[in-house]
XYZ file of C-alpha atoms in Angstrom:
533
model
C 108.326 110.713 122.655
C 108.569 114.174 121.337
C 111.369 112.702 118.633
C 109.796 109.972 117.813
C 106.663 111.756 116.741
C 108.186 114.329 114.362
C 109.979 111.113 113.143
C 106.042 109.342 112.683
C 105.491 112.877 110.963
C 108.250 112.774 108.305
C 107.335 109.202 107.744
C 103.518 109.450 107.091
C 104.692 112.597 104.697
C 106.358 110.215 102.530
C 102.856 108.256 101.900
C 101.230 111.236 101.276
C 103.479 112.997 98.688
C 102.635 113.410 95.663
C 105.548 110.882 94.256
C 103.892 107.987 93.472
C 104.775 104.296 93.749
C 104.046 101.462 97.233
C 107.224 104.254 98.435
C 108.032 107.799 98.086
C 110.295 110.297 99.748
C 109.479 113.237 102.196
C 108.900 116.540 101.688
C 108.886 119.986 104.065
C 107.008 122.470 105.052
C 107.612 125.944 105.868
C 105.561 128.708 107.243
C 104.035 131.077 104.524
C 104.834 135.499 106.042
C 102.734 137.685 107.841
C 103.252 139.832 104.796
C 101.854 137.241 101.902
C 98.937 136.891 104.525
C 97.592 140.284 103.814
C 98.702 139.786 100.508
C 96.482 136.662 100.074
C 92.866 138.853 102.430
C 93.928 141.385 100.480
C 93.347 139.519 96.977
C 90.568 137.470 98.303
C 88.791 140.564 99.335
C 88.926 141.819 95.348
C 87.981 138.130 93.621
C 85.327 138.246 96.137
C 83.858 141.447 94.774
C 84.536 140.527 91.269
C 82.781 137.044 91.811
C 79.669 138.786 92.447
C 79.735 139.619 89.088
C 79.612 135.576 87.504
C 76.090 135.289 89.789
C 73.489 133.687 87.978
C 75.764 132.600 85.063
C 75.491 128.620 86.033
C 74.626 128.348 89.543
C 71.084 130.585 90.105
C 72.043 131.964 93.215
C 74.117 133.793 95.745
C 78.145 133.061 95.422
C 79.042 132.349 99.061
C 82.649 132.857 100.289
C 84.213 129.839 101.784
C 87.779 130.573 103.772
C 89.819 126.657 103.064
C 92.734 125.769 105.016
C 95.754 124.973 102.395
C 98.557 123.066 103.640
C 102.104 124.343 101.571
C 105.410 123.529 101.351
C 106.559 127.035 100.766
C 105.900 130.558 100.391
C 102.688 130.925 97.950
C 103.544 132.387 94.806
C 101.684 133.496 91.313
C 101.096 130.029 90.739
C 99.115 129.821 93.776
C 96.817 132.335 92.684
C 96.034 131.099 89.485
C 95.498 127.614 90.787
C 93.036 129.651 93.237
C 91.397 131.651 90.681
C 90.842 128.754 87.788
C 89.233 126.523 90.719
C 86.919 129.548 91.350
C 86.001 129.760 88.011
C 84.557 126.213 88.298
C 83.346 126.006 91.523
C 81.280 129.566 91.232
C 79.575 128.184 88.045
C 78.551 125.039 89.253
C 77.993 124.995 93.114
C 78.298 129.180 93.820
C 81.115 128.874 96.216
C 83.902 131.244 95.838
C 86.900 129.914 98.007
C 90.011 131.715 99.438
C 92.414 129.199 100.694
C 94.417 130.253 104.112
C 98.124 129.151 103.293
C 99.409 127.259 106.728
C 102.227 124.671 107.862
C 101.161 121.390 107.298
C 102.704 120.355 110.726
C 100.380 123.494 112.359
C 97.520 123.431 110.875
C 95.340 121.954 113.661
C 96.958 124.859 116.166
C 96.224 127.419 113.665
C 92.932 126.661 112.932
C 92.678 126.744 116.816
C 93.743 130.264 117.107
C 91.719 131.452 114.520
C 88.208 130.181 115.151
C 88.904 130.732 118.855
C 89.328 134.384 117.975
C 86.254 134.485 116.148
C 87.720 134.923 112.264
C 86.124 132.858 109.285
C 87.583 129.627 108.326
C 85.265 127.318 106.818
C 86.970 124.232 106.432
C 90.169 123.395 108.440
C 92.618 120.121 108.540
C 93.533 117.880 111.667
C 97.273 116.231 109.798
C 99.309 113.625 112.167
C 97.492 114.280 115.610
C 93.846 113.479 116.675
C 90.743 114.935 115.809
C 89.995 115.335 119.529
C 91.610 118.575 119.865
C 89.041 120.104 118.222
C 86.296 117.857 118.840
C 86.275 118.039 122.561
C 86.878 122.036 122.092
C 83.330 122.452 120.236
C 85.698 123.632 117.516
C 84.358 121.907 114.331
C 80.284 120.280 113.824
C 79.093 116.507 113.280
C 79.070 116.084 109.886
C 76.411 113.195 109.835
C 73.269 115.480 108.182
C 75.611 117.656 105.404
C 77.333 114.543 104.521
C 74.235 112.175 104.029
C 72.803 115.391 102.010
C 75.619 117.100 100.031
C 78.610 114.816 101.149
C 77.060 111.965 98.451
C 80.356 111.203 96.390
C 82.762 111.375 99.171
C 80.561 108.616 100.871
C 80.393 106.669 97.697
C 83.700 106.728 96.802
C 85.409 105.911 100.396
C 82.612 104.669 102.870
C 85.324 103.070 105.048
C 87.194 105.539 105.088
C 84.078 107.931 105.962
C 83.776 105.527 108.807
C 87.633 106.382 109.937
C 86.428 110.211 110.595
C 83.576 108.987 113.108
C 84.115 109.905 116.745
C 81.323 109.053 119.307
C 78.704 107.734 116.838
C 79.117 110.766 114.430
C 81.311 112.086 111.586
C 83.738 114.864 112.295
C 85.290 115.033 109.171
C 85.941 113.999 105.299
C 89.162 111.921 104.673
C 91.451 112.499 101.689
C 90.827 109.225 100.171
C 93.214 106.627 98.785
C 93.814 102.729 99.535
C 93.659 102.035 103.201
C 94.395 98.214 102.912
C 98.167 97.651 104.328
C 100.679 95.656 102.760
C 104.297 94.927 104.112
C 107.117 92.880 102.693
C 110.650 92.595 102.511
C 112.213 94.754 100.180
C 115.459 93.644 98.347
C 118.164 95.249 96.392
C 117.451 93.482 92.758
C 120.959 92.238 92.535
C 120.913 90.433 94.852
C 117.848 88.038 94.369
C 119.585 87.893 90.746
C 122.837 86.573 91.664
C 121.585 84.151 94.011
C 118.699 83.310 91.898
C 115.895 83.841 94.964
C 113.473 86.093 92.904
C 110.484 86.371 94.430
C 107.401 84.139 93.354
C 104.449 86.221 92.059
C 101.183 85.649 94.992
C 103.223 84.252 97.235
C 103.079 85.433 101.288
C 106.521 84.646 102.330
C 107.210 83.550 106.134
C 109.925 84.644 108.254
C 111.536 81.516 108.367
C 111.425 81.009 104.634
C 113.249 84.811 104.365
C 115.663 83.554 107.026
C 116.581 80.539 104.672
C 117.031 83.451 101.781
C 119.466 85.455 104.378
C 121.634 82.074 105.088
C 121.620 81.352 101.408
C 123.088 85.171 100.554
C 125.405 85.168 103.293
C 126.788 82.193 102.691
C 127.972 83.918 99.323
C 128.678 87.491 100.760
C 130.229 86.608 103.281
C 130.384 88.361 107.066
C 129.543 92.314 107.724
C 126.066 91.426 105.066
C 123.027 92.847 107.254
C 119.595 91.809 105.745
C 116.977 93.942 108.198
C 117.441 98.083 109.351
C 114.867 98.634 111.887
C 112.803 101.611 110.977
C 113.932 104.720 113.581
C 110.318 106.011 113.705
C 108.297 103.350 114.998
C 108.118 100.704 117.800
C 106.345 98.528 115.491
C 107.690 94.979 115.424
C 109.675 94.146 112.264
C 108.510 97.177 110.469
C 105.185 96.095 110.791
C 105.834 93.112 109.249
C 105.103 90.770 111.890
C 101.874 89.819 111.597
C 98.417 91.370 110.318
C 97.067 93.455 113.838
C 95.337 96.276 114.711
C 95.955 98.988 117.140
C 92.948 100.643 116.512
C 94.611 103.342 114.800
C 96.066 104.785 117.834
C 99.124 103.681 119.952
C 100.603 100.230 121.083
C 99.909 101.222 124.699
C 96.140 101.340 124.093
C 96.130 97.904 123.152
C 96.274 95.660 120.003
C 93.874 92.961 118.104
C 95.825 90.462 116.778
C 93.619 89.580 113.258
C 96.648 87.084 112.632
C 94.115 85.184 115.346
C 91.199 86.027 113.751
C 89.681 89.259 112.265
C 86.575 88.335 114.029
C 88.227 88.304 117.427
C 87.475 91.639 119.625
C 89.742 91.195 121.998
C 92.105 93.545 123.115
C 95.172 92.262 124.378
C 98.633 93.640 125.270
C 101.140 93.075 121.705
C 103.854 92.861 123.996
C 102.886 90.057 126.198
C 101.852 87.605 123.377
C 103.968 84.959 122.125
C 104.074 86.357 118.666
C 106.323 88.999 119.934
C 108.140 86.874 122.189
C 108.683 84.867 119.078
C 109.682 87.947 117.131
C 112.001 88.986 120.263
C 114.101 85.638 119.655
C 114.525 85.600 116.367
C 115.511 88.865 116.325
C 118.268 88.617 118.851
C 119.591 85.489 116.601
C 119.500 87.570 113.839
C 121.849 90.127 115.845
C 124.411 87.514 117.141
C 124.407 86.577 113.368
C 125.020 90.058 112.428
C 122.033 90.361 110.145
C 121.314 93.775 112.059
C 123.618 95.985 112.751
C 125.255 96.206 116.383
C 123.961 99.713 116.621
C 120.557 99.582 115.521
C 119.045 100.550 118.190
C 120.867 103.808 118.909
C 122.216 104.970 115.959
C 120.750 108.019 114.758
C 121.403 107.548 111.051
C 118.244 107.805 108.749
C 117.392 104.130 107.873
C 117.592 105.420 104.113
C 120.928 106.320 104.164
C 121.686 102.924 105.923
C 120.137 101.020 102.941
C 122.463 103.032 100.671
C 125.462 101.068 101.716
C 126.692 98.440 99.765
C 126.701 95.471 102.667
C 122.852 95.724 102.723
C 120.284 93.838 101.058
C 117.369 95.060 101.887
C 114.784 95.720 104.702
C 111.061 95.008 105.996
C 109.189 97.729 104.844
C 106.164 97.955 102.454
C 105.041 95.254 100.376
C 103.503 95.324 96.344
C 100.823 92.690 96.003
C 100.884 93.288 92.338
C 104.124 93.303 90.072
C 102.768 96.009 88.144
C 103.234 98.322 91.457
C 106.953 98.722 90.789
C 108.738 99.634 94.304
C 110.134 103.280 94.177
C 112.402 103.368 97.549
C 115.223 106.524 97.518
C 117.715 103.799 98.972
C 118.001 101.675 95.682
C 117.071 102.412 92.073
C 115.560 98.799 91.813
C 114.305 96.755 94.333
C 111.964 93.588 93.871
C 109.208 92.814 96.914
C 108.996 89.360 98.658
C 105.518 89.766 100.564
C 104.499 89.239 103.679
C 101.707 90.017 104.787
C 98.456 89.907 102.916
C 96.674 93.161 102.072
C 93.973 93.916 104.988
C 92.330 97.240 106.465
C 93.018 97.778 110.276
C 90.823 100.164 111.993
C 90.568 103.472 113.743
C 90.518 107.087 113.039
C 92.203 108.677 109.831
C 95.299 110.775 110.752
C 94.389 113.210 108.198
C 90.219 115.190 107.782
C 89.250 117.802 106.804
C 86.720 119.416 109.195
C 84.046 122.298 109.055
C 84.218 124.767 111.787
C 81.126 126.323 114.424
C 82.364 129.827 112.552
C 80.994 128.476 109.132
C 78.169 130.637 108.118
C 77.261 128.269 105.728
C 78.020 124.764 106.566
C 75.737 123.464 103.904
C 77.985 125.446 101.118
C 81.047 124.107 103.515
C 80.391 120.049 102.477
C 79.476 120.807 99.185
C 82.436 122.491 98.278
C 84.537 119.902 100.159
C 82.755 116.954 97.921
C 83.453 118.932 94.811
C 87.074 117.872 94.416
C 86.035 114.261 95.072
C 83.272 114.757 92.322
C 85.266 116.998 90.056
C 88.523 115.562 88.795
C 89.060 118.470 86.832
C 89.071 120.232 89.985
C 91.179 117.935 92.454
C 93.738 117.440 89.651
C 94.153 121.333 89.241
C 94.737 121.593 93.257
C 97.164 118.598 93.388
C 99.032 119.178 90.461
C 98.545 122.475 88.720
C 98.376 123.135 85.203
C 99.508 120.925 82.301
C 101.720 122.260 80.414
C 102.852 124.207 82.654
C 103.220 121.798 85.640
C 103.157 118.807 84.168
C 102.257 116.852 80.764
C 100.600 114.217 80.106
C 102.534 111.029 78.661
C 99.865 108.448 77.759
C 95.894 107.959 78.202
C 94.425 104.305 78.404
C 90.887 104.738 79.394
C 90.460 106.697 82.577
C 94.106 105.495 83.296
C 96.500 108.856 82.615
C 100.032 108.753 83.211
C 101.963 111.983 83.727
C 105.196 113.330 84.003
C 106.825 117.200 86.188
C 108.186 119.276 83.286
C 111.177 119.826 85.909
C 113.820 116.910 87.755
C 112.453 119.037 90.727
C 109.245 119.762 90.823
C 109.571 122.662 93.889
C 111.170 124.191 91.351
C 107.504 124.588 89.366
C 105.338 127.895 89.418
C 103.056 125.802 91.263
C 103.720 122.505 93.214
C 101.826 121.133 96.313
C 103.535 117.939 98.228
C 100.744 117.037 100.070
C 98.433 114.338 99.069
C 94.875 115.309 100.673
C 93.196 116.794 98.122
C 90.087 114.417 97.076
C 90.663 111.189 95.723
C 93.816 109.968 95.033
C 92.776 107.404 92.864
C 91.485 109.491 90.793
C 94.949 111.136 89.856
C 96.796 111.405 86.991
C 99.615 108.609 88.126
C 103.404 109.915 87.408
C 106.180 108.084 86.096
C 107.828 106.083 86.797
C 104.448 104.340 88.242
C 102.989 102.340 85.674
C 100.120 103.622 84.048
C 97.188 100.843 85.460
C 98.776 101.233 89.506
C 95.696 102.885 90.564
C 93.296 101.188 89.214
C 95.343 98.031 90.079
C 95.477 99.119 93.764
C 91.767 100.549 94.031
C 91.107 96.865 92.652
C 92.943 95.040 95.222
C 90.889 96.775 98.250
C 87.508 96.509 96.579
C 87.642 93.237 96.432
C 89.233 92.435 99.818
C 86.668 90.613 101.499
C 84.792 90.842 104.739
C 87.234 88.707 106.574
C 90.752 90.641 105.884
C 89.100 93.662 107.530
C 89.097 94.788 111.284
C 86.068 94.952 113.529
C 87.637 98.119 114.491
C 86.562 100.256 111.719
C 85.029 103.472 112.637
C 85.723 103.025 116.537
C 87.616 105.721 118.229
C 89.427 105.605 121.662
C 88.971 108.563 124.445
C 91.865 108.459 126.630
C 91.394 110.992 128.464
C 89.895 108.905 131.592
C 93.259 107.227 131.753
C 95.684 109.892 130.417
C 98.562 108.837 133.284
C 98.610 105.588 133.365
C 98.864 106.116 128.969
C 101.955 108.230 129.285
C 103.818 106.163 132.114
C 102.612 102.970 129.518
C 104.202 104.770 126.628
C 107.366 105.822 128.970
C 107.977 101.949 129.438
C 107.772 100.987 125.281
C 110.345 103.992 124.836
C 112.593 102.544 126.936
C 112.524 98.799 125.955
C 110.716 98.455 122.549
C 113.600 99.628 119.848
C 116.127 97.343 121.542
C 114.405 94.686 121.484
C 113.040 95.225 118.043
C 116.614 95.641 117.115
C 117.934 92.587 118.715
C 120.510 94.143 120.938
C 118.964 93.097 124.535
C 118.223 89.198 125.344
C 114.634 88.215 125.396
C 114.778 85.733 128.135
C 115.682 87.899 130.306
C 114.551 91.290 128.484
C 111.274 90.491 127.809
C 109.962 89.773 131.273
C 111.274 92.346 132.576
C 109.667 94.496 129.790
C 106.326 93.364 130.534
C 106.811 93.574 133.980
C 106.899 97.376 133.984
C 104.405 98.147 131.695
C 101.775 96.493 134.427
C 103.581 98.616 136.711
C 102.665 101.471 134.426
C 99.327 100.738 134.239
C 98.824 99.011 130.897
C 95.756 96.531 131.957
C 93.957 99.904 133.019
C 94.092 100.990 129.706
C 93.822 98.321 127.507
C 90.108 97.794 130.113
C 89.201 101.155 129.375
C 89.675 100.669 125.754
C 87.879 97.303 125.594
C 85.299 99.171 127.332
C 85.088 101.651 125.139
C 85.106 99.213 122.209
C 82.548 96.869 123.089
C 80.191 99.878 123.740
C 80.932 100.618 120.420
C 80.297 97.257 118.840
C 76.794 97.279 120.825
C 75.897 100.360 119.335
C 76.808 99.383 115.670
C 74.853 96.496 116.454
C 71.392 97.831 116.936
């Protein structure tokens, strides 16, 4: 389990980067020193004193100090500062917040906010990234947002009210998401020359089946010949066909908790065990054909080669993997230079808590001055642009304007390479970006469209609910034990259903799975009772 989470980690990364485009490539994080930590109280300690002396300029009152968690890919440099200073020239003026970010490890953030409010230092705001808000709900670490949010939170709720609704954990907000599109959409991605040569271009609106793919697979093999695989099972997930099987929902948590299946019916609030439906049995089969027909590869399900690098290879057309509901959302992939989408799945929103908030802690003096400087960046684009991006013209420039559509390009091939760069895409609202080539100028507008106007019926009932496991922590892990050992052969085609699958299903009852997909129904239609009154 432990390898298949930092896997999940490097993964979601790749969403979040600042590359833009429906796919984008990773980036790492390291540690900032003990040393440039002095350096940084050190520094903050003097623009603190000299921000006394802006008081009254703008903002007619006291400048309070607010100590921000900031996520880095590296050691902070000069650029850092100046980022840090020019956002405190704003943010004094207008709200009388001075902030002094606290360089961390993405990966460590949650830990290290831990240690520090545990130990009774200042840090304001502080970031749960990849792991569950629990850890420092259930500690009385961070405060229920509900009150600042509805008074100084205004634009985040505005802009991203579902999303608002991901950070809520017993009835109350914990924390304010980074906020981008939330709708999923998967499809299979294919090397362009192929669909060329065999004149299979994908039609534009069109939700492909997996029998009318299969028909594309026969057609291209039939030219290509044997050793062609079509489909390379993603090495981070258990999720069936890359998540391409069908629209569900596991509540934004894991497939041992449970799943909805919305292809049913999005009004349907049943849980129910993914594995034991015949939508994976049907999945299970077809993809145990595929592997006698060697459209996967014979080691797919051990191999420890990054799927990437498998895509690379000439004898591969493609995979399941995101989808672009819109052709002006040109696929970026780092396995193929151009790739054309045949989709799925239909664009919905699935449930559950964010993986990434922002939280304010019970050592916040001022919780008030907390929120509002958290909903600046979302109301100041000015602002979240500097954070994200840096400075233009030093950073970055900008290529072409069309409205409030801007399109930007690095001033470097490799943008670590800038004074200042920050990977990490959780700073305000994404949409409200500068958009980078080689992303076409209108993407985010074109994707913000595409949720707003999804309507009531692609979305999940789950929306806002959060699961406790905790009351059924053992059965969870020996249920999770079980889907380690069965789900990526299966997924991959190597074991045979028929006599596979029962088994499979057989031990996770053993392992307790009814228990905890009871406890989570439970739990959810307590929920749905409460959201009711």
């Amino acid at each position: 389990m432990k390898k298949k989470m930092i896997a999940i980690l490097l993964g979601t990364i790749m969403i979040l980067s600042g590359i833009t485009g429906c796919g984008n490539k990773d980036s790492a994080s390291v540690n900032s020193t003990e040393t440039e930590t002095k350096q940084t109280v050190s520094d903050a300690e003097l623009r603190k004193e000299e921000a006394s002396e802006t008081e009254g300029k703008k903002y007619d009152g006291e400048i309070v100090e607010i100590v921000w968690q900031y996520p880095g890919s590296s050691e902070v440099g000069e650029g850092f500062y100046r980022m840090e200073d020019a956002l405190n020239e704003m943010m004094e003026k207008d709200i009388g917040v001075h902030v002094t970010f606290e360089p961390c490890d993405l990966l460590n953030s949650q830990n290290d906010a831990t240690l520090m409010v545990s130990a009774g230092e200042q840090l304001d705001i502080c970031l749960t990234a990849f792991t569950s808000a629990r850890n420092l709900i259930d500690s009385g670490l961070v405060i229920p947002l509900d009150d600042l949010m509805a008074e100084y939170g205004q634009d985040v709720q505005e802009q991203g009210p579902e999303a608002v609704e991901s950070c809520r954990f017993d009835g109350e907000i914990y924390g304010v998401p980074p906020l981008y599109i939330i709708a999923k959409y998967y499809g299979y991605n294919m090397k362009k020359e192929y669909a060329e040569k065999y004149d299979c271009m994908p039609e534009e609106d069109k939700i492909y089946t997996l029998d009318e793919m299969e028909k594309i697979f026969e057609k291209i093999r039939k030219g290509e010949g044997e050793g062609t695989l079509f489909f390379v099972p993603w090495n981070n997930t258990y999720e069936p066909l890359n998540y391409n099987l069908c629209e569900y929902d596991k509540i934004g948590g894991d497939m041992a908790w449970g799943t909805l299946m919305l292809n049913r019916s999005f009004e349907d609030t049943t849980i129910v065990d993914l594995f034991e439906t015949e939508e994976y049995a049907a999945f299970c089969q077809r993809m145990y054909e595929w592997a006698q027909k060697g459209y996967i590869s014979a080691d797919a399900a051990v191999t420890t080669d990054a799927p990437d690098d498998i895509c690379k290879r000439d004898n591969v057309v493609g995979t399941f993997a995101y989808g672009c509901p819109d052709p002006k959302l040109a696929e970026t992939v780092a396995w193929s230079s151009d790739v054309v989408v045949f989709n799925t799945v239909a664009p919905f929103i699935p449930g559950g808590n964010s993986d990434f908030m922002w939280h304010i802690t019970i050592n916040s003096e001022h919780p008030d001055k907390a929120m509002e400087a958290l909903n600046y960046i979302y109301k100041n684009k000015e602002a979240d642009t500097l954070i994200q991006f840096g400075f233009e013209g030093e950073e970055y420039e900008i290529v072409k304007t069309e409205g409030e559509n801007v399109l930007a390009r690095y001033l470097t091939d490799n943008p670590s390479d800038l004074p200042y760069y920050n990977p990490y895409g959780i700073w305000g609202n994404r949409l409200d970006w500068p958009v980078f080539e080689p992303s076409d100028i209108m993407s985010n507008q074109i994707k913000g469209d595409i949720e707003g106007k999804l309507p009531a019926s692609r979305k999940s009932p789950a929306i806002g609910y959060s699961f406790n496991s905790e009351p059924i922590a053992a059965e969870l892990a020996a249920v999770q034990t079980v889907i380690a050992q069965y789900a990526p052969s299966l997924n991959a085609g190597a074991l045979d259903p028929e006599k596979a699958l029962p088994e499979f299903i057989s031990a996770l009852k053993d392992a307790g799975i009814d228990e905890v997909i009871a406890e989570n129904q439970k739990q959810f239609d307590e929920y749905l009772a409460q959201k009711a009154e």
